[in-house]
Amino acid sequence: RKNTKRVPSFRKLLRTSKIKLDNKLKNKQYKQQSAAKKYRKQQKKLREAVRDAISRKPFPLEECKKKQVAEKREEEEEDALPLDMMDEDDLKLMEDLAQKASFLTRDLSSNEPVHVKKRKHESVIDKYEKVPRRMQTEPEKELIHLLPIKDKGGIIPQTMEKPVLNVAQDEEEDTEEMEEADDFNQERLPVLTPEEMAAQRRQKLQERKMYIAALASAILSEPDNNIKKLKELRAMLMEQDPNVAVIVRKLVMVSLMEIFKDIVPSYKIRPLTEAEKAIKVKKETQKLREFEEGLVSQYKFYLENLEQTIKDWKQRKLKKSNVISLKAYKGLAEIAVKCLCELLVALPHFNFHNNIIVLIVPLMNDTSKMISQLCCEAVKKLFKQDKLGYASLGVVKVISGLVKGRNYDVRPEVLKVFLHLRIKEVELQKDSEDIAPKKRFMTYKEKRKNLSRMQRKWKKAEEKLERELLEAEASESKEKKLKLHTETLNIVFVTYFRILKKAQKSPLLPAVLEGLAKFAHLINVEFFDDLVIVLHSLIASGSLSYRESLHCILSAFHILSGQGDVLNIDPMKFYTHLYKTLFSLHAGGTNDDIEIVLQCLDVMFAKRRKQVSQQRALAFLKRLSTLALHVLPNSSVGILATNRVLMQTFSKMDILLDNESQGSGVYLPELDEPEHCNAQNTALWELHLLQRHYHPTVQKFAAHLIVGAPTEGSGALSLDLSQRPATELFESYSMRGMTFNPPVASVTPRRKDTFAGMDSFLDEELNKQLQQDISETVVHKPLDFAKHLKESSLS
């Protein structure tokens, strides 16, 4: 029996994977096939049994058995000894034994078992059923049941044999008819010139555009009354004219998208229950219900059309009509993806939003760079504008499933969208309700027990007012928001930890480390020890790039600067690694990595000032000053701003501004250990060079540091520079456009005074000679440097 249930194109449950759905479908089909096969076998056996029963006439088995016994006796008498030589007792014994069945005396052609016991009530028909049947070799003819005939005797059933159709002959006849029709159409079509065809196409396109505009304006003017026109507009997605089909479909897709963005309400429409449908309502309410129902159904069909367009392009599958080519399908698919991305961002509250997420997230990993970028940008916008967290949670779940399902073989951009999540705080402790209990109203029993009658009356009025205020505020509670953010971040961390554990050589590792660096302060304390060990092992392996190792250091210090203060973990190895690799930065490709270095220095020194020794701070101050000479101006500004923070945070940093050495030992700049390089015995001579830098802001910072970085007085910086962090200054003076930032002021050259009487300064003879040389044409002669040598050799 054919299954008439319509298979939905959107999955109803977000957590149900495609593999699980496929397995369910396969199991269902297999059960149906096996049941049908078993039924066919049973019917076939039954038909064969009836046919054999009709063809073969049954005969009594007892007579056959007696006949066989008599024949056996005659054969035995011929081969046996003469009977006159045997006694009468022996002969009788032999006859009795012959009556009994045995392996030697029984008929081997018999199908009856040797030791079978005769049943008392076994009939001839039951014995006959044990005889094997013959297989019918003739093909079975199918019967068609016709309407019965009724007469005086009763109802007479009518049947006829099903005629066997010649399929090949019918197909040939159909093709011949199609060819004749095509020839007829080709003969009647007029021959048009290219100019006439272009004009005809423009006219058709203009008519379609006017029709689309008329429908759209009618829907937008009165959505309640013209909701049926949405169906007319959506029907144009199946435009069949090959000359204008592609453009018309694109226009209809974009028009419907804009219409839905305008007329969709700001709430989710739920289906009505049977009880609600049975209740009589006002005309206005019934009209609103019809509008909402029609809107949801048309929106669903529109999304299905977009999905089918993308699937046809992905599978390189053409429709039977062949109206649109495969190349044109790519353009249609791109427009469909753009429409889905717009709806994803614009309607996160409306129906089928989870279905749009399921469609968009796999396209983030598409081979087409443009489609992948479109989807990633849409998800980033959704994360940035999602204040509560419902939509973000849905997207994060699907991305996590995609990464795991593809065995971590996805684009790094798919994981980088996690960096745009608006998550600043989560539920770090289970007993957060005890710390900040939510508002709870008293029950009737509590009021009766603790309050007097007048107090109960006032309490009731107070609670009623509070409830009305909460409803008027219409804002989600903070606890709900924290719960959603906590669940979202848990899924993000599970994805990150899986990659750290199972795919350390994956190209996703930089995105994972960057994400850990951003959200590390929100990780649970239980994972701190293991995570710090993993990060250090990644750095020590040497397989990471410089940027990835910086992300490891930043993640480790974010962990240790928050809740990690209570842990006894020594981060000295991370300080040493950063100090050792600072000179890997330069004015070339690694200049962008300085932003991460500035973030690391801020966490390592400004937020952990009590755990940092003076020797370590002096060593970093000296090495950073040297690094400021080799990088671009914006990097120099950021580094000098960090040096200013170091000089103001740690005392006795001004000893590097003095030429006299402090203590024993010599400064060892090549040593990679900041604690033992004797940085107190050197001076910041780099600041004198930076005072002569061409960038004015670098000059200001160098002059400010030379006088000891004062906060007041003539040597203090302006508020515009002193109150901005180093990373912000690095971005403000960026030179990505390869231009001076700030631009260099143009200097107008001074004009020298010109004298009209120039000849008065020259002698007459010199002036004549000058004029003669100017008037003569210059003739270049070849130079012969060996001329004098030749003359001397000849003489």
mmCIF file with all atom_site columns, C-alpha atoms in Angstrom, residues 2 30 124 205 241 295 324 392 571 713:
data_model
loop_
_atom_site.group_PDB
_atom_site.id
_atom_site.type_symbol
_atom_site.label_atom_id
_atom_site.label_alt_id
_atom_site.label_comp_id
_atom_site.label_asym_id
_atom_site.label_entity_id
_atom_site.label_seq_id
_atom_site.pdbx_PDB_ins_code
_atom_site.Cartn_x
_atom_site.Cartn_y
_atom_site.Cartn_z
_atom_site.occupancy
_atom_site.B_iso_or_equiv
_atom_site.pdbx_formal_charge
_atom_site.auth_seq_id
_atom_site.auth_comp_id
_atom_site.auth_asym_id
_atom_site.auth_atom_id
_atom_site.pdbx_PDB_model_num
ATOM 1  C CA . LYS A 1 2   ? 1.340  3.344   -1.015  1.00 0.00 ? 2   LYS A CA 1
ATOM 2  C CA . TYR A 1 30  ? 12.468 -2.568  5.317   1.00 0.00 ? 30  TYR A CA 1
ATOM 3  C CA . VAL A 1 124 ? -7.630 -39.580 4.292   1.00 0.00 ? 124 VAL A CA 1
ATOM 4  C CA . LEU A 1 205 ? 9.874  41.680  -18.129 1.00 0.00 ? 205 LEU A CA 1
ATOM 5  C CA . ASP A 1 241 ? 8.824  31.496  -19.685 1.00 0.00 ? 241 ASP A CA 1
ATOM 6  C CA . LEU A 1 295 ? 0.401  34.156  6.841   1.00 0.00 ? 295 LEU A CA 1
ATOM 7  C CA . ILE A 1 324 ? 16.474 27.293  -16.216 1.00 0.00 ? 324 ILE A CA 1
ATOM 8  C CA . SER A 1 392 ? 22.005 32.253  19.951  1.00 0.00 ? 392 SER A CA 1
ATOM 9  C CA . PRO A 1 571 ? 52.688 30.983  35.461  1.00 0.00 ? 571 PRO A CA 1
ATOM 10 C CA . GLY A 1 713 ? 52.997 69.072  35.446  1.00 0.00 ? 713 GLY A CA 1
#
